[in-house]
Amino acid sequence: MIFSSTIFITIFLPLFLLAYYLTPNAKRSLIILIGSYAFYAWWRVDFMFLFVAVTIWNYFISTHIVKRSNKEIHCKAWLTLGIAGNLGVLGYFKYFNFGVDSLNLLLGYMGEQPITVWSVILPIGISFYIFQAISYLIDCYRRDTELAENFLDFAAFIAFFPQLIAGPVLRYKDVAGQFHSRTHTMAKFNEGVIRFAIGFCKKVFVADTIAPIADGTFAIENPTFADAWLGVFAYTMQLYFDFSGYSDMAIGLGLMMGFRFIENFNHPYISRSITEFWQRWHISLSTWLRDYLYIPLGGNRKGARRTYINIITVMILAGLWHGANWTFILWGAFHGCIMAIERYFGSKDQSPYPKLLAWAITILFVMIGWVLFRAENIAAAFNIYGAMIGLNGFGVDDNWLSYNLSWSINNLQIFTLISAYIIALSAPYIIKTKNDDGTSWAAKVPAKWQAIICFMFIFGICKLISQSYSPFLYFQF
Amino acid sequence: MQKTRQFFLAAYFMFALLGLGLVASVLTILLKYQAIIPDDLFIDNMLEGRTTSQIEEKFEDKLLIKNSAVGLWGAINYGLFNSGTDKIVVGKNGWLFSAEEFEIKPHASQEIAYKLNLITEIHNFLKTKNIELVIAIIPAKASIYTEYHDISFPKQLSELYENFISSLKKNNISVVNIKSAFLEHKKSKQLFMRLDTHWTPEGSKLVADLIAKQVNLELDKKSFNTEVKDKIINEGDLEKFIPTGWFDSLIAPENEFYNEFITKSQSNETANLFADEIIPVTLIGTSYSAIDKWNFVGNLKTAFQVDILNLAQDGNGCVIPMADFLANTDFKDTKLVIWEIPQRFLQVKYDAKFPMLKMVSK
């Protein structure tokens, strides 16, 4: 089940909220757990057992880490065991097929027969819940967080359905207090509805409308110059509105239950450096990588050369986290190299270029990276790159666009794509992230704008029902 | 300091929405649970998520508010953006076209070559049974009424019709050039329906006359006559791709009518009451031939002055009706087979190991 589905909006969410608010405060973690397991099991019951097993494993490990807190060596051993177990599960379910395919590719080059083994299904959300579990173990080891009071609280945190399948990547220490005591007010619920509705509209109105343009261009065998750039422009907005829309929905659902999650996006497309981009894009992941990978590797404390290696390594692993494909690894390496170069020239904090130029260069690099992110394989990505520089020609039969693409794009898609750019690039200068009193912008939306958002939400539901099915892009990470 | 009053409009809206949604869902489940719950409730299906996936799909399909929601969104899409679903191209002056007519499908050349081969094999087979085969390729509506859309066809599509006709002729297969005839006569009569993929009864009459003129067979004549009976409103099959729901009367395209033709036999029907009926001409095709309101059969009867056995099927493409014919006929009385094939089916992928080929190669 996904948030932008009829069954979620009309059955799961109302029943869950009803059960949640009819339950006494002390028992609400149980409702969260049951609801979240039902949410996950709707996809596959068998993989829910894996999920429960991972939860039990991590709780078991964390109790031993904390019990042996007076003996560093034992503590570390348990932590290592815990992380190894988590990475083992992630490695098997996410990277086994990739490993076999890569090995077969190598065997092919060597003239050997490929090996044939079973295929492994990728459980939805595994990258997210494994990372959350790892952060919990490390925080327990570092004494950054208290041990979960009971298994129920921990299990509810890991399984919490608003962020279960596509983030934000939560840390137990940030929400533990909220599991014990949080306020449930009309103001918070209202804020949550607004965030959810806006996220829903971003996903259904913008991302889903633009998606066929990107899909169409990336499917063309010999795209023209215009095809390639149109596809890249479209995918740039599709990905942002899809993912940030989902994050808005997750944050909104959390607020409806009294939880306040961290923000996951902060207008990334106005960034003036790749370093800045990663401070604005998928913030929960980039901070996770900083705190649990970059800093343990030494961060910037071991000299310039080691810093650059650390940056590139972390970004390669970030790429690999996104997907089991060489394209993601290359994408991560691409971003890592640029970040290292920015650091070398001292431009990560202050670009030497005029602001507009710095922005243009950054957005260009981001778009170039998205080609790798979207393409099925390296060859397909370089096919697009070739088209982007005109290697496939600038048009077909006096038309800029390939034929099948030129007639299939409709007015709604064109309008949406243009609107998406206007919104993404102007919103940060029009809408304040925080109100003057420090509250989130969604906490004090004037009534007329709330009405408009509600109407848009209704139209969004109608569009959703019309299109029947719209999976999230970050679904199987 | 004055406290600003907060409005929780969104919260109240959400309560109402979730409440109504839940009511609609519960009613849907209560009224349509038999259609929603899958038949195969096996343990492995339930464990592996297939059951829930099917339930979700069927639930979404049966949801009571579905038509209203689809209509509202469709009205916005059509009214504001002049767009429909991805299956349709909205043209000018209220004309609608199937998106299939504009598409160049993957492996189009291979599929077209396969159809040519298939038709040739069937032609050769029927020839061994002394049956003449006439092919009627119905051109794309968008290639006839080009003035009602802005899309210019690439060569691969614009020359598809003529190239295919030419290939059939090279293989000595009798074929009528409907596209030329339609282009010649389109100003004097409307040949395709504005809101439908199909031809008008006038269009089918033109084709029927064209075929009768081309075929030179000695057939036992009967007398048939076709007359206009009435003018009837037509709900075009393309209209469902611009669903406008409650806003139909405001923004939907203007209604379209067709002339209802009736074909009657003029022969003395009691003369050979108990004699075996011999129908020498068989029509095979798609909805263009199967749907009575286009009166293609009636027009063929009038043009040929013989009875026609209509084995066309609605919704099964052009290959399956021919496969059924070949599998179930004894070929005894048939002298002529007219095979109507819409142009857009030439690119459609069919199983290369189609059983029909096995039959004709025996």
PDB file of C-alpha atoms in Angstrom, chain A residues 56-235:
ATOM      1  CA  ILE A  56      14.120  -8.369  17.201  1.00  0.00           C
ATOM      2  CA  TRP A  57      17.774  -8.712  16.182  1.00  0.00           C
ATOM      3  CA  ASN A  58      18.465  -5.020  16.660  1.00  0.00           C
ATOM      4  CA  TYR A  59      16.640  -4.802  19.961  1.00  0.00           C
ATOM      5  CA  PHE A  60      18.537  -7.838  21.212  1.00  0.00           C
ATOM      6  CA  ILE A  61      21.887  -6.365  20.130  1.00  0.00           C
ATOM      7  CA  SER A  62      21.114  -2.943  21.595  1.00  0.00           C
ATOM      8  CA  THR A  63      20.317  -4.402  25.024  1.00  0.00           C
ATOM      9  CA  HIS A  64      23.684  -6.140  25.039  1.00  0.00           C
ATOM     10  CA  ILE A  65      25.515  -3.013  23.905  1.00  0.00           C
ATOM     11  CA  VAL A  66      24.017  -1.042  26.754  1.00  0.00           C
ATOM     12  CA  LYS A  67      24.454  -3.866  29.305  1.00  0.00           C
ATOM     13  CA  ARG A  68      28.134  -4.039  28.523  1.00  0.00           C
ATOM     14  CA  SER A  69      28.614  -0.298  28.439  1.00  0.00           C
ATOM     15  CA  ASN A  70      31.296  -0.518  31.094  1.00  0.00           C
ATOM     16  CA  LYS A  71      33.417  -2.795  28.916  1.00  0.00           C
ATOM     17  CA  GLU A  72      34.343  -0.988  25.728  1.00  0.00           C
ATOM     18  CA  ILE A  73      35.671  -4.040  23.930  1.00  0.00           C
ATOM     19  CA  HIS A  74      32.505  -6.070  24.517  1.00  0.00           C
ATOM     20  CA  CYS A  75      30.377  -3.102  23.600  1.00  0.00           C
ATOM     21  CA  LYS A  76      32.221  -2.728  20.338  1.00  0.00           C
ATOM     22  CA  ALA A  77      31.976  -6.433  19.623  1.00  0.00           C
ATOM     23  CA  TRP A  78      28.221  -6.394  20.025  1.00  0.00           C
ATOM     24  CA  LEU A  79      27.969  -3.269  17.897  1.00  0.00           C
ATOM     25  CA  THR A  80      30.076  -4.882  15.174  1.00  0.00           C
ATOM     26  CA  LEU A  81      27.925  -7.990  15.308  1.00  0.00           C
ATOM     27  CA  GLY A  82      24.773  -5.924  15.120  1.00  0.00           C
ATOM     28  CA  ILE A  83      25.946  -3.834  12.174  1.00  0.00           C
ATOM     29  CA  ALA A  84      27.293  -6.905  10.402  1.00  0.00           C
ATOM     30  CA  GLY A  85      23.935  -8.614  10.774  1.00  0.00           C
ATOM     31  CA  ASN A  86      22.087  -5.584   9.433  1.00  0.00           C
ATOM     32  CA  LEU A  87      24.448  -5.106   6.517  1.00  0.00           C
ATOM     33  CA  GLY A  88      24.311  -8.819   5.820  1.00  0.00           C
ATOM     34  CA  VAL A  89      20.552  -8.688   5.476  1.00  0.00           C
ATOM     35  CA  LEU A  90      20.740  -5.557   3.328  1.00  0.00           C
ATOM     36  CA  GLY A  91      23.563  -6.996   1.269  1.00  0.00           C
ATOM     37  CA  TYR A  92      21.759 -10.237   0.560  1.00  0.00           C
ATOM     38  CA  PHE A  93      18.338  -8.888  -0.271  1.00  0.00           C
ATOM     39  CA  LYS A  94      19.457  -5.803  -2.120  1.00  0.00           C
ATOM     40  CA  TYR A  95      22.797  -6.634  -3.700  1.00  0.00           C
ATOM     41  CA  PHE A  96      22.825 -10.396  -4.280  1.00  0.00           C
ATOM     42  CA  ASN A  97      21.306 -10.192  -7.786  1.00  0.00           C
ATOM     43  CA  PHE A  98      23.584  -7.259  -8.629  1.00  0.00           C
ATOM     44  CA  GLY A  99      26.608  -9.196  -7.455  1.00  0.00           C
ATOM     45  CA  VAL A 100      25.698 -12.222  -9.537  1.00  0.00           C
ATOM     46  CA  ASP A 101      24.983 -10.094 -12.619  1.00  0.00           C
ATOM     47  CA  SER A 102      28.294  -8.251 -12.245  1.00  0.00           C
ATOM     48  CA  LEU A 103      30.159 -11.531 -11.781  1.00  0.00           C
ATOM     49  CA  ASN A 104      28.492 -12.968 -14.873  1.00  0.00           C
ATOM     50  CA  LEU A 105      29.507  -9.872 -16.821  1.00  0.00           C
ATOM     51  CA  LEU A 106      33.087 -10.424 -15.771  1.00  0.00           C
ATOM     52  CA  LEU A 107      32.890 -14.138 -16.584  1.00  0.00           C
ATOM     53  CA  GLY A 108      31.482 -13.197 -19.968  1.00  0.00           C
ATOM     54  CA  TYR A 109      34.483 -10.974 -20.712  1.00  0.00           C
ATOM     55  CA  MET A 110      36.755 -13.849 -19.679  1.00  0.00           C
ATOM     56  CA  GLY A 111      34.942 -16.211 -22.006  1.00  0.00           C
ATOM     57  CA  GLU A 112      33.523 -18.269 -19.167  1.00  0.00           C
ATOM     58  CA  GLN A 113      29.996 -19.571 -18.681  1.00  0.00           C
ATOM     59  CA  PRO A 114      27.745 -17.441 -16.500  1.00  0.00           C
ATOM     60  CA  ILE A 115      26.588 -18.852 -13.194  1.00  0.00           C
ATOM     61  CA  THR A 116      22.873 -19.411 -12.651  1.00  0.00           C
ATOM     62  CA  VAL A 117      21.456 -18.957  -9.195  1.00  0.00           C
ATOM     63  CA  TRP A 118      18.147 -18.029  -7.602  1.00  0.00           C
ATOM     64  CA  SER A 119      16.781 -14.511  -7.790  1.00  0.00           C
ATOM     65  CA  VAL A 120      16.231 -12.543  -4.594  1.00  0.00           C
ATOM     66  CA  ILE A 121      13.247 -10.249  -4.075  1.00  0.00           C
ATOM     67  CA  LEU A 122      14.015  -6.777  -2.775  1.00  0.00           C
ATOM     68  CA  PRO A 123      11.833  -6.026   0.276  1.00  0.00           C
ATOM     69  CA  ILE A 124      10.330  -2.551   0.155  1.00  0.00           C
ATOM     70  CA  GLY A 125      11.848  -0.023   2.534  1.00  0.00           C
ATOM     71  CA  ILE A 126      14.744  -2.278   3.528  1.00  0.00           C
ATOM     72  CA  SER A 127      17.362   0.412   2.943  1.00  0.00           C
ATOM     73  CA  PHE A 128      15.467   2.780   5.197  1.00  0.00           C
ATOM     74  CA  TYR A 129      14.721   0.500   8.108  1.00  0.00           C
ATOM     75  CA  ILE A 130      18.182  -1.057   8.115  1.00  0.00           C
ATOM     76  CA  PHE A 131      19.786   2.396   8.237  1.00  0.00           C
ATOM     77  CA  GLN A 132      17.471   3.421  11.040  1.00  0.00           C
ATOM     78  CA  ALA A 133      18.372   0.302  12.967  1.00  0.00           C
ATOM     79  CA  ILE A 134      22.102   0.868  12.431  1.00  0.00           C
ATOM     80  CA  SER A 135      21.818   4.476  13.621  1.00  0.00           C
ATOM     81  CA  TYR A 136      20.062   3.234  16.768  1.00  0.00           C
ATOM     82  CA  LEU A 137      22.807   0.716  17.548  1.00  0.00           C
ATOM     83  CA  ILE A 138      25.550   3.272  16.991  1.00  0.00           C
ATOM     84  CA  ASP A 139      23.734   5.870  19.100  1.00  0.00           C
ATOM     85  CA  CYS A 140      23.375   3.297  21.885  1.00  0.00           C
ATOM     86  CA  TYR A 141      27.104   2.604  21.652  1.00  0.00           C
ATOM     87  CA  ARG A 142      27.947   6.307  21.646  1.00  0.00           C
ATOM     88  CA  ARG A 143      25.519   6.877  24.567  1.00  0.00           C
ATOM     89  CA  ASP A 144      23.729   9.397  22.352  1.00  0.00           C
ATOM     90  CA  THR A 145      20.458   7.714  23.113  1.00  0.00           C
ATOM     91  CA  GLU A 146      18.874   5.806  25.923  1.00  0.00           C
ATOM     92  CA  LEU A 147      17.983   2.193  25.342  1.00  0.00           C
ATOM     93  CA  ALA A 148      14.363   1.859  24.224  1.00  0.00           C
ATOM     94  CA  GLU A 149      12.250   1.348  27.333  1.00  0.00           C
ATOM     95  CA  ASN A 150      10.650  -1.709  25.898  1.00  0.00           C
ATOM     96  CA  PHE A 151      10.503  -3.741  22.722  1.00  0.00           C
ATOM     97  CA  LEU A 152       7.160  -2.237  21.816  1.00  0.00           C
ATOM     98  CA  ASP A 153       8.520   1.312  21.652  1.00  0.00           C
ATOM     99  CA  PHE A 154      11.499   0.225  19.600  1.00  0.00           C
ATOM    100  CA  ALA A 155       9.431  -1.883  17.243  1.00  0.00           C
ATOM    101  CA  ALA A 156       6.964   0.980  16.785  1.00  0.00           C
ATOM    102  CA  PHE A 157       9.855   3.321  15.944  1.00  0.00           C
ATOM    103  CA  ILE A 158      11.344   0.961  13.333  1.00  0.00           C
ATOM    104  CA  ALA A 159       7.991   0.082  11.814  1.00  0.00           C
ATOM    105  CA  PHE A 160       6.405   3.534  11.972  1.00  0.00           C
ATOM    106  CA  PHE A 161       4.480   3.530   8.724  1.00  0.00           C
ATOM    107  CA  PRO A 162       4.657   7.237   7.765  1.00  0.00           C
ATOM    108  CA  GLN A 163       8.381   6.877   7.129  1.00  0.00           C
ATOM    109  CA  LEU A 164       8.697   3.118   6.734  1.00  0.00           C
ATOM    110  CA  ILE A 165       9.081   2.676   2.991  1.00  0.00           C
ATOM    111  CA  ALA A 166      10.633   5.934   1.815  1.00  0.00           C
ATOM    112  CA  GLY A 167      11.889   7.981   4.771  1.00  0.00           C
ATOM    113  CA  PRO A 168      12.752  10.470   6.153  1.00  0.00           C
ATOM    114  CA  VAL A 169      15.457   8.363   7.826  1.00  0.00           C
ATOM    115  CA  LEU A 170      14.566   8.827  11.468  1.00  0.00           C
ATOM    116  CA  ARG A 171      16.869   8.455  14.441  1.00  0.00           C
ATOM    117  CA  TYR A 172      15.564   6.982  17.615  1.00  0.00           C
ATOM    118  CA  LYS A 173      17.110   9.719  19.704  1.00  0.00           C
ATOM    119  CA  ASP A 174      15.107  12.338  17.779  1.00  0.00           C
ATOM    120  CA  VAL A 175      11.739  10.651  18.281  1.00  0.00           C
ATOM    121  CA  ALA A 176      12.175   8.628  21.478  1.00  0.00           C
ATOM    122  CA  GLY A 177      10.918  11.462  23.633  1.00  0.00           C
ATOM    123  CA  GLN A 178       7.949  11.907  21.336  1.00  0.00           C
ATOM    124  CA  PHE A 179       6.985   8.264  21.673  1.00  0.00           C
ATOM    125  CA  HIS A 180       6.623   8.829  25.411  1.00  0.00           C
ATOM    126  CA  SER A 181       5.107  12.229  25.431  1.00  0.00           C
ATOM    127  CA  ARG A 182       3.782  14.294  22.604  1.00  0.00           C
ATOM    128  CA  THR A 183       0.971  16.758  22.253  1.00  0.00           C
ATOM    129  CA  HIS A 184      -2.086  16.160  20.145  1.00  0.00           C
ATOM    130  CA  THR A 185      -3.628  19.490  19.225  1.00  0.00           C
ATOM    131  CA  MET A 186      -5.938  20.691  16.512  1.00  0.00           C
ATOM    132  CA  ALA A 187      -3.178  23.048  15.403  1.00  0.00           C
ATOM    133  CA  LYS A 188      -0.756  20.172  14.932  1.00  0.00           C
ATOM    134  CA  PHE A 189      -3.346  18.028  13.177  1.00  0.00           C
ATOM    135  CA  ASN A 190      -4.228  20.941  10.918  1.00  0.00           C
ATOM    136  CA  GLU A 191      -0.565  21.466  10.088  1.00  0.00           C
ATOM    137  CA  GLY A 192      -0.260  17.774   9.346  1.00  0.00           C
ATOM    138  CA  VAL A 193      -3.219  17.821   6.979  1.00  0.00           C
ATOM    139  CA  ILE A 194      -1.751  20.764   5.105  1.00  0.00           C
ATOM    140  CA  ARG A 195       1.617  19.051   4.725  1.00  0.00           C
ATOM    141  CA  PHE A 196      -0.031  15.816   3.665  1.00  0.00           C
ATOM    142  CA  ALA A 197      -2.309  17.516   1.168  1.00  0.00           C
ATOM    143  CA  ILE A 198       0.522  19.506  -0.392  1.00  0.00           C
ATOM    144  CA  GLY A 199       2.731  16.431  -0.598  1.00  0.00           C
ATOM    145  CA  PHE A 200      -0.114  14.499  -2.179  1.00  0.00           C
ATOM    146  CA  CYS A 201      -0.677  17.208  -4.782  1.00  0.00           C
ATOM    147  CA  LYS A 202       3.058  17.401  -5.531  1.00  0.00           C
ATOM    148  CA  LYS A 203       3.084  13.684  -6.201  1.00  0.00           C
ATOM    149  CA  VAL A 204      -0.172  13.289  -8.084  1.00  0.00           C
ATOM    150  CA  PHE A 205      -0.420  16.595  -9.943  1.00  0.00           C
ATOM    151  CA  VAL A 206       3.207  17.220 -10.765  1.00  0.00           C
ATOM    152  CA  ALA A 207       5.339  14.072 -10.548  1.00  0.00           C
ATOM    153  CA  ASP A 208       2.790  11.681 -12.040  1.00  0.00           C
ATOM    154  CA  THR A 209       1.847  14.112 -14.810  1.00  0.00           C
ATOM    155  CA  ILE A 210       5.455  14.738 -15.863  1.00  0.00           C
ATOM    156  CA  ALA A 211       6.541  11.087 -15.538  1.00  0.00           C
ATOM    157  CA  PRO A 212       5.386   9.993 -19.028  1.00  0.00           C
ATOM    158  CA  ILE A 213       7.607  12.660 -20.611  1.00  0.00           C
ATOM    159  CA  ALA A 214      10.695  11.349 -18.829  1.00  0.00           C
ATOM    160  CA  ASP A 215       9.687   7.722 -19.412  1.00  0.00           C
ATOM    161  CA  GLY A 216       9.066   8.434 -23.079  1.00  0.00           C
ATOM    162  CA  THR A 217      12.419  10.071 -23.714  1.00  0.00           C
ATOM    163  CA  PHE A 218      14.481   7.527 -21.806  1.00  0.00           C
ATOM    164  CA  ALA A 219      12.800   4.766 -23.806  1.00  0.00           C
ATOM    165  CA  ILE A 220      13.806   6.197 -27.196  1.00  0.00           C
ATOM    166  CA  GLU A 221      16.560   4.198 -28.844  1.00  0.00           C
ATOM    167  CA  ASN A 222      18.175   7.166 -30.592  1.00  0.00           C
ATOM    168  CA  PRO A 223      16.978  10.296 -28.839  1.00  0.00           C
ATOM    169  CA  THR A 224      17.578  13.645 -30.472  1.00  0.00           C
ATOM    170  CA  PHE A 225      19.207  16.600 -28.738  1.00  0.00           C
ATOM    171  CA  ALA A 226      15.787  17.992 -27.827  1.00  0.00           C
ATOM    172  CA  ASP A 227      14.494  14.581 -26.699  1.00  0.00           C
ATOM    173  CA  ALA A 228      17.394  14.139 -24.304  1.00  0.00           C
ATOM    174  CA  TRP A 229      17.192  17.590 -22.764  1.00  0.00           C
ATOM    175  CA  LEU A 230      13.421  17.427 -22.469  1.00  0.00           C
ATOM    176  CA  GLY A 231      13.750  14.095 -20.689  1.00  0.00           C
ATOM    177  CA  VAL A 232      16.376  15.451 -18.331  1.00  0.00           C
ATOM    178  CA  PHE A 233      14.347  18.582 -17.573  1.00  0.00           C
ATOM    179  CA  ALA A 234      11.278  16.448 -16.962  1.00  0.00           C
ATOM    180  CA  TYR A 235      12.998  13.881 -14.767  1.00  0.00           C
TER     181      TYR A 235
END
